[in-house]
XYZ file of C-alpha atoms in Angstrom:
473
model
C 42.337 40.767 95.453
C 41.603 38.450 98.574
C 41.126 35.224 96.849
C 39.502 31.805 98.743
C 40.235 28.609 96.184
C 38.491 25.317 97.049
C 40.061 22.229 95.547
C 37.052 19.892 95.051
C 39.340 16.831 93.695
C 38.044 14.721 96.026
C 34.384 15.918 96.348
C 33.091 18.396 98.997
C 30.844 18.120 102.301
C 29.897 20.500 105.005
C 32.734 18.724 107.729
C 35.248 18.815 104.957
C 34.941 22.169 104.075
C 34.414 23.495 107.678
C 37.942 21.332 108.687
C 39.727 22.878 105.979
C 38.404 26.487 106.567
C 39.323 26.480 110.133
C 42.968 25.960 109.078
C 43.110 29.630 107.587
C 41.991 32.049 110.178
C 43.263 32.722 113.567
C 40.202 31.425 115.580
C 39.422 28.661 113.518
C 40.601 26.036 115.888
C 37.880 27.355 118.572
C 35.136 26.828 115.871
C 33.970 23.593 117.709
C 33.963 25.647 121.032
C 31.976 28.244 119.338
C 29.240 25.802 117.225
C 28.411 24.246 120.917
C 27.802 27.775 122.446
C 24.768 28.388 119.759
C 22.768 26.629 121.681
C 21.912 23.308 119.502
C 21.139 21.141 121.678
C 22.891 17.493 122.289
C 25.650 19.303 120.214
C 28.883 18.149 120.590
C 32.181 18.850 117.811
C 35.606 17.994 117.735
C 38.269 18.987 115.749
C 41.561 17.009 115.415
C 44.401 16.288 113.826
C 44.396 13.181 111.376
C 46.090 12.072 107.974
C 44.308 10.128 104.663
C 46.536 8.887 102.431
C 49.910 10.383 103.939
C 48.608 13.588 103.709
C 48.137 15.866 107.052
C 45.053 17.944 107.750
C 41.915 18.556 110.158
C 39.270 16.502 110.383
C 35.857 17.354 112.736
C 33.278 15.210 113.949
C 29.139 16.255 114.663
C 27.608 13.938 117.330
C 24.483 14.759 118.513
C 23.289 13.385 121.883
C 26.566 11.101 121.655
C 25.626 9.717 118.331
C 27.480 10.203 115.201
C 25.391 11.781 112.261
C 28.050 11.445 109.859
C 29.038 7.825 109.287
C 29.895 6.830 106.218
C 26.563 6.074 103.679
C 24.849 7.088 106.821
C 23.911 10.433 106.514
C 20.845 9.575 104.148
C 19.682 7.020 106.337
C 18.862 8.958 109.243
C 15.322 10.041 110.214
C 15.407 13.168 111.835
C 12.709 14.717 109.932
C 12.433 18.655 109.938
C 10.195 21.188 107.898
C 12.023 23.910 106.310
C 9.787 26.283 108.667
C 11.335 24.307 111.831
C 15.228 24.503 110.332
C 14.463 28.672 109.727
C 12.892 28.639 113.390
C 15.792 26.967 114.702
C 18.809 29.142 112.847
C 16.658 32.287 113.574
C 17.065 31.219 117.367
C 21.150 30.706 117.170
C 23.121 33.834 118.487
C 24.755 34.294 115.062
C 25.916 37.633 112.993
C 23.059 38.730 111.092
C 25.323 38.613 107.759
C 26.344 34.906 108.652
C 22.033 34.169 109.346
C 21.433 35.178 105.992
C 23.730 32.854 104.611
C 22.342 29.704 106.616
C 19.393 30.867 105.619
C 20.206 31.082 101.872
C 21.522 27.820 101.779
C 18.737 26.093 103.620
C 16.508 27.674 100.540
C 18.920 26.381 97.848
C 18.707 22.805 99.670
C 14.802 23.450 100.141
C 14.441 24.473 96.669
C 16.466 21.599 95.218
C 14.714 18.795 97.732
C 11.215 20.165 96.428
C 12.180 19.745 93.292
C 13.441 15.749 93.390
C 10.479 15.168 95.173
C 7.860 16.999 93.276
C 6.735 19.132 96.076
C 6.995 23.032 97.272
C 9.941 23.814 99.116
C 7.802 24.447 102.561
C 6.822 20.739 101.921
C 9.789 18.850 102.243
C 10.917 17.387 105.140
C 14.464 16.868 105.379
C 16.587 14.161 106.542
C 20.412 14.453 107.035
C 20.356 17.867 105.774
C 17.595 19.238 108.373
C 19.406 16.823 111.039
C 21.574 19.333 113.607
C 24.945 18.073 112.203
C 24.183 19.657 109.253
C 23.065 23.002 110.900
C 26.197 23.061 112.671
C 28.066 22.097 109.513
C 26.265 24.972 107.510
C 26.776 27.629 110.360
C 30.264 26.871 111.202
C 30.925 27.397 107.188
C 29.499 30.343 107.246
C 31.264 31.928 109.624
C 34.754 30.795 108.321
C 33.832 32.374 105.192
C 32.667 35.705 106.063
C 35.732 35.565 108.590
C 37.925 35.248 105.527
C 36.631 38.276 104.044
C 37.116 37.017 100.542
C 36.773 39.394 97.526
C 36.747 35.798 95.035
C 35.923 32.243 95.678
C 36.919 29.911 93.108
C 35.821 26.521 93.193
C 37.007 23.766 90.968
C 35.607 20.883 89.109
C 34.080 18.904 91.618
C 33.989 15.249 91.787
C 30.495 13.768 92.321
C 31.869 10.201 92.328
C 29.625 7.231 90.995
C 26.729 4.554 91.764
C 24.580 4.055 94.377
C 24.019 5.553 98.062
C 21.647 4.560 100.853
C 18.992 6.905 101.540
C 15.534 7.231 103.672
C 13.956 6.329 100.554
C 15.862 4.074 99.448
C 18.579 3.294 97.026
C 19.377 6.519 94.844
C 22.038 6.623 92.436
C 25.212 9.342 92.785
C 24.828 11.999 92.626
C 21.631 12.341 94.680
C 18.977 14.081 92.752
C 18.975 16.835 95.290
C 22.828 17.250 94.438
C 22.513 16.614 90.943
C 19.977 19.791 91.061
C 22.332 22.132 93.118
C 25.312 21.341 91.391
C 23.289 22.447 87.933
C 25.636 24.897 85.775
C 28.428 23.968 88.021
C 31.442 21.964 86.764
C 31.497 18.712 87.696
C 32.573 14.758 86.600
C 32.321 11.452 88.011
C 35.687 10.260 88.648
C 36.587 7.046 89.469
C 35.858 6.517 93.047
C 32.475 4.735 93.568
C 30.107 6.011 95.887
C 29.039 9.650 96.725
C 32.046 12.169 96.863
C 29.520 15.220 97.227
C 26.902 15.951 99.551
C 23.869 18.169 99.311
C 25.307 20.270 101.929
C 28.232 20.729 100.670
C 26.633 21.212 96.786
C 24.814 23.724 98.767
C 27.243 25.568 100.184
C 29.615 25.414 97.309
C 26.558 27.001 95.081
C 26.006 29.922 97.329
C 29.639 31.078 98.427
C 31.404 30.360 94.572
C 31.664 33.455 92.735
C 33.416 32.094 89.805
C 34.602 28.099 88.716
C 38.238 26.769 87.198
C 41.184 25.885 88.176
C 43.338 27.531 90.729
C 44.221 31.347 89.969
C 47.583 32.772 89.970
C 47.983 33.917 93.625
C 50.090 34.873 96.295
C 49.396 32.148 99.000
C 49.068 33.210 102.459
C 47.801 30.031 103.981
C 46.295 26.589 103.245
C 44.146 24.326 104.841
C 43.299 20.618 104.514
C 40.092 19.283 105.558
C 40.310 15.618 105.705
C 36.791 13.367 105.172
C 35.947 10.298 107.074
C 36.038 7.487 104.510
C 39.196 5.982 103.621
C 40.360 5.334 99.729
C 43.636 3.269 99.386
C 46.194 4.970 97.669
C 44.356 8.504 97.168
C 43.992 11.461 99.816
C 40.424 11.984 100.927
C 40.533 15.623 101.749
C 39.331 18.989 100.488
C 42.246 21.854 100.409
C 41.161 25.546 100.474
C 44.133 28.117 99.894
C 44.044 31.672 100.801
C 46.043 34.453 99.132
C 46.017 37.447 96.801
C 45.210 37.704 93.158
C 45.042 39.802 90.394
C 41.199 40.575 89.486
C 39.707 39.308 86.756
C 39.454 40.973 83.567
C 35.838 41.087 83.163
C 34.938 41.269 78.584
C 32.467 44.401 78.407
C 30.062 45.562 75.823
C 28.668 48.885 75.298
C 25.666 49.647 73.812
C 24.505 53.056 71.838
C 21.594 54.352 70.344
C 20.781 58.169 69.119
C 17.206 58.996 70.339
C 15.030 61.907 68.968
C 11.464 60.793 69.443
C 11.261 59.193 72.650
C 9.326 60.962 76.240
C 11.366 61.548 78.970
C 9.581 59.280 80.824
C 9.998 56.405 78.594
C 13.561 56.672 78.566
C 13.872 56.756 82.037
C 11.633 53.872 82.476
C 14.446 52.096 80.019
C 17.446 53.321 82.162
C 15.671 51.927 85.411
C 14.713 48.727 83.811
C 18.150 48.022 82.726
C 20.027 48.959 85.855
C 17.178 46.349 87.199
C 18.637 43.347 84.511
C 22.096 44.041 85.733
C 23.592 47.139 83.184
C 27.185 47.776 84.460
C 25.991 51.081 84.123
C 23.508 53.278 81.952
C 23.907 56.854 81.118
C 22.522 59.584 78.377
C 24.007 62.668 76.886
C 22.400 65.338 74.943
C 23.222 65.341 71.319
C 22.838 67.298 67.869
C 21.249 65.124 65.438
C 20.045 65.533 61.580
C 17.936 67.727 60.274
C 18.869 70.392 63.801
C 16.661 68.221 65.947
C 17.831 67.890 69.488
C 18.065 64.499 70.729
C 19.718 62.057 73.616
C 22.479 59.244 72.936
C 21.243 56.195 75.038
C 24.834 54.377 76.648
C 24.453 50.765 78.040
C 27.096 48.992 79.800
C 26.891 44.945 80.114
C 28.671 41.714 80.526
C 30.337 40.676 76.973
C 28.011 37.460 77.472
C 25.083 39.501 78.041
C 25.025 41.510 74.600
C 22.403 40.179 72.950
C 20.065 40.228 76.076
C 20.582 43.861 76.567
C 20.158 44.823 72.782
C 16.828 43.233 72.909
C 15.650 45.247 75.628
C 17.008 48.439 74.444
C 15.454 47.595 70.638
C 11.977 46.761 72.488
C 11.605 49.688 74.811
C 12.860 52.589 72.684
C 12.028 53.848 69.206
C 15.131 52.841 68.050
C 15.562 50.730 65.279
C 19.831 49.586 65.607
C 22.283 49.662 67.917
C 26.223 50.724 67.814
C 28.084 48.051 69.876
C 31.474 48.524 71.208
C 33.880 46.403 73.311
C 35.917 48.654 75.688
C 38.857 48.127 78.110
C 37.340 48.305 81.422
C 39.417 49.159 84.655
C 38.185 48.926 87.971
C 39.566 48.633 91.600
C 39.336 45.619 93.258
C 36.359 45.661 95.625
C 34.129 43.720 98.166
C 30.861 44.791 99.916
C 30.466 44.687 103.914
C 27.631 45.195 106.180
C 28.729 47.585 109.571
C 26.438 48.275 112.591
C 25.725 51.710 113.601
C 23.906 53.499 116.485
C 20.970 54.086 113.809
C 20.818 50.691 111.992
C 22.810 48.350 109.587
C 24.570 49.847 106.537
C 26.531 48.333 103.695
C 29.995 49.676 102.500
C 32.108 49.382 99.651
C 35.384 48.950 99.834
C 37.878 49.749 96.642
C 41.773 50.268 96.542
C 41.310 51.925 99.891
C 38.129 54.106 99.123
C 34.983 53.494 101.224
C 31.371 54.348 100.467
C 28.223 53.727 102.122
C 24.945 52.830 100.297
C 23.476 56.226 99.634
C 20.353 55.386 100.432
C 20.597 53.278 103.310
C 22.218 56.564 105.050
C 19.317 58.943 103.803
C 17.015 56.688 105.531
C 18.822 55.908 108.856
C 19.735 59.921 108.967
C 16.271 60.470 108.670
C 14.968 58.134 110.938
C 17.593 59.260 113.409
C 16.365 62.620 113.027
C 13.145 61.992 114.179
C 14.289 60.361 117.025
C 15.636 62.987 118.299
C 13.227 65.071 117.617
C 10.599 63.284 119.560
C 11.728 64.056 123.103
C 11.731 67.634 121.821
C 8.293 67.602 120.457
C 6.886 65.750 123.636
C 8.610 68.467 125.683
C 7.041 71.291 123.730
C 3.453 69.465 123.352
C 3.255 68.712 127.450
C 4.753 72.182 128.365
C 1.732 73.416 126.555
C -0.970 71.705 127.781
C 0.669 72.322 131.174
C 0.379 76.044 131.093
C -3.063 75.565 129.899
C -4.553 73.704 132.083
C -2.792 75.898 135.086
C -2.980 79.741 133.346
C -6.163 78.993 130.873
C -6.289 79.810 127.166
C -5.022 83.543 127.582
C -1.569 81.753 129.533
C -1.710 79.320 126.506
C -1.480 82.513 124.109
C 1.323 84.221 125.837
C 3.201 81.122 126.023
C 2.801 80.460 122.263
C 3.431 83.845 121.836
C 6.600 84.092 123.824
C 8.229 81.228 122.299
C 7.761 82.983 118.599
C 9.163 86.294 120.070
C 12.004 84.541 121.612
C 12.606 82.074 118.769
C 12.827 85.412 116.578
C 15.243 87.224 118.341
C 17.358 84.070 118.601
C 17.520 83.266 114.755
C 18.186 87.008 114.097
C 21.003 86.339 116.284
C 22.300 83.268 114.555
C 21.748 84.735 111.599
C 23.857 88.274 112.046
C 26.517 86.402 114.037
C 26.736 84.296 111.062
C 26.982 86.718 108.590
C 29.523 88.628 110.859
C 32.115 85.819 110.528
C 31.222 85.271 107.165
C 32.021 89.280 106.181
C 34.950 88.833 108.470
C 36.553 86.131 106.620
C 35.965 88.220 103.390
C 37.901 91.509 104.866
C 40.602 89.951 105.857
C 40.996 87.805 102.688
C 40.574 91.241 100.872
C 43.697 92.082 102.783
C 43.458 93.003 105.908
C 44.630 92.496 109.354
C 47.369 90.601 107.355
C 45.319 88.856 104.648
C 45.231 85.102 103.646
C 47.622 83.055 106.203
C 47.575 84.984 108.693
C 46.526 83.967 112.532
C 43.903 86.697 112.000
C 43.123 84.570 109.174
C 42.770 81.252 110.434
C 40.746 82.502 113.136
C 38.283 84.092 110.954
C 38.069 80.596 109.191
C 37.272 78.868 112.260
C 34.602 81.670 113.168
C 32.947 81.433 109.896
C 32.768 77.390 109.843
C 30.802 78.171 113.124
C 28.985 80.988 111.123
C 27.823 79.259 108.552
C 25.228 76.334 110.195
C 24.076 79.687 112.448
C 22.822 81.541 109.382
C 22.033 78.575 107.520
C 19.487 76.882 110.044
C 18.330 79.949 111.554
C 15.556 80.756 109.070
C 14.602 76.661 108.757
C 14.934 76.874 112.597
C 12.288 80.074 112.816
C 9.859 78.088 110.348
C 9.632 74.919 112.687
C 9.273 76.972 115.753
C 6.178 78.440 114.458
C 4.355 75.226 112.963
């Protein structure tokens, strides 16, 4: 399983994770070329080589119309004030994959979300300050891509160090972590350390919240690469840098509990209401099967599948929406492939794919809709053709043309479907002699041939009829 793992020792920003994801793909050392050609404007970024502490790594710099947004306790100080409407303007406007959008986007809300609620306001009400400033954009867009360029199955993050006391703000003194950190980084792990002064940023609390799929310490892996993103302050005697490390590891074993209930007196239409409304909470899977119960009554065993921490949640809803007054509750060996979810561009839209142990799907649905869509798109220029060639011969020949035309078409569309539909059967009952044994039976060219007619066949005597009943609406 692809695994990213962040190492969050010495606290996380958007520049420090950005340095240290550029070390792990091929074009990562272009991403400052790349961030200027979005467009931002006064953009400039540079990525070097430095060393903190006698460790190596990367380190990049954001200056914006020659000035540098990311001096140390500086970042809270500057004014640049921005609505979140204006920061969602501004990404919408950058010439970025629509996959890596909806990530700048997401984090923005997080940060949004997290601002609004330090300063007792609606997200659309704040106005940010470093975060909203164009360092951070780039900081949050060039992270993005890195990420998605990774294609990571897992990203574990690990404790992260939020450092301690005081840091200079636009309002102010606030103490570490900043309330808008100390709100994203809610339910993730994190400790103080013994460094004073901020060690995590809201960006990078941000970022860290929306890309982490799981926290701890690093996994058992396969390493394929590592990268060391350096920060700009100084500590004596400790390393200021964030290391990310790319490899393979085994997936997770993920605790399961099933859930089971035997169902005689419940509608059809409650129980499917159930199913759905599970499946909506987050059920692994649900499922039914028709059973014998007491007494000869037919009935339907109800089968949940959830997260072991998740149990009781599920069992409530089950107990509340059915008749049912207990559960059976098992806790299975589950299996599964490792997997990851992509979005690919087609000539009819968007679609998202999973990927498992080799296997790919699309979304069901999202095909059923583009097919159909793309259906009537070509059917348009077909309909126009048939709607103007009528009105043509009508205005030229009168309504008596208009009838023979009409008329015509029907007569000729017959013929041709009773066409399609003999030749088709013709292959078909062709296939069938031969496989009965002659003209050399099964395997032979005679054979093969037939096989080729009849997968020809088939879609002839197959549309012809659906064809026929078109033609004549």
């Amino acid at each position: 399983m692809r695994t990213l793992y962040l190492d969050c020792g010495m606290g996380a920003s958007g520049d420090m994770l950005m340095a240290a994801l550029s070390a792990l793909t091929p074009e990562g050392g272009r991403i400052g070329e790349r961030l200027e050609a979005l467009g931002l404007p006064g953009l400039r970024v540079r990525l070097e080589q430095a060393a903190r502490g006698g460790i190596s790594g990367r380190h990049i710099s954001v200056t914006v119309h020659g000035e540098d947004e990311a001096e140390p306790d500086a970042h809270h100080a500057r004014h640049s004030h921005r609505s979140l409407a204006d920061i969602l303007e501004l990404i919408d406007a950058l010439e970025l994959p629509e996959a890596v959008r909806e990530d700048v986007r997401a984090v923005y809300g997080l940060i949004a979300r997290a601002e609004g609620e330090a300063h007792g306001c609606e997200p659309g009400e704040v106005h940010f300050h470093e975060v909203g400033s164009l360092d951070a954009v780039a900081d949050i867009a060039g992270v993005s891509l890195l990420v998605r360029e990774l294609q990571a199955e897992r990203v574990v993050v690990s404790p992260v160090r939020l450092g301690y006391g005081t840091v200079r703000c636009a309002h102010g003194q606030l103490p570490v972590p900043a309330p808008a950190t100390a709100a994203l980084i809610r339910g993730v792990p994190a400790y103080a350390g013994d460094i004073e002064g901020e060690m995590c940023t809201p960006t990078g609390a941000a970022l860290i919240r929306h890309f982490a799929t799981e926290f701890g310490h690093m996994p058992e892996m396969t390493l394929e690469a590592v990268g060391c993103g350096l920060g700009s302050r100084e500590y004596p005697g400790t390393a200021n840098c964030l290391r990310a490390f790319l490899g393979e590891s085994r997936a997770p074993e993920r605790a399961v509990s099933e859930l089971r209930c035997n169902l005689d007196d419940v509608t059809a239409e409650d129980l499917a209401f159930t199913q759905e409304l599970l499946f909506e909470r987050g059920a692994l899977d649900v499922y039914t099967q028709a059973i014998g119960m007491k007494k000869g009554r037919s009935g339907v065993m109800l089968s949940c599948l959830c997260a072991r921490e998740r149990e009781e949640e599920f069992a409530q809803l089950i107990l509340r929406h059915t008749p049912s007054l207990g559960l059976r509750v098992y806790h299975p060996q589950r299996v599964t492939l490792p997997r990851r979810e992509e979005r690919i561009e087609t000539p009819y839209g968007a679609v998202r794919i999973k990927r498992a142990g080799g296997k790919v799907k699309p979304e069901y649905d999202k095909c059923i809709d583009i097919a159909t869509s793309g259906a009537i798109h070509e059917l348009i220029p077909a309909g126009l053709m048939t709607i103007v060639a009528t009105l043509i011969v009508g205005f030229i020949g009168g309504p008596s043309a208009i009838g023979g035309f009409l008329l015509g078409n029907i007569v000729s569309g017959l013929l041709l479907a009773l066409f399609m539909s003999n030749a088709g059967g013709l292959w078909d009952n062709c296939k069938k002699y031969i496989e009965a044994g002659a003209e050399g039976g099964k395997g032979s060219d005679s054979h093969k041939a037939a096989v080729i007619g009849d997968t020809v066949g088939d879609p002839f005597k197959d549309t012809s009829g659906p064809s026929l009943n078109i033609l004549i609406k």
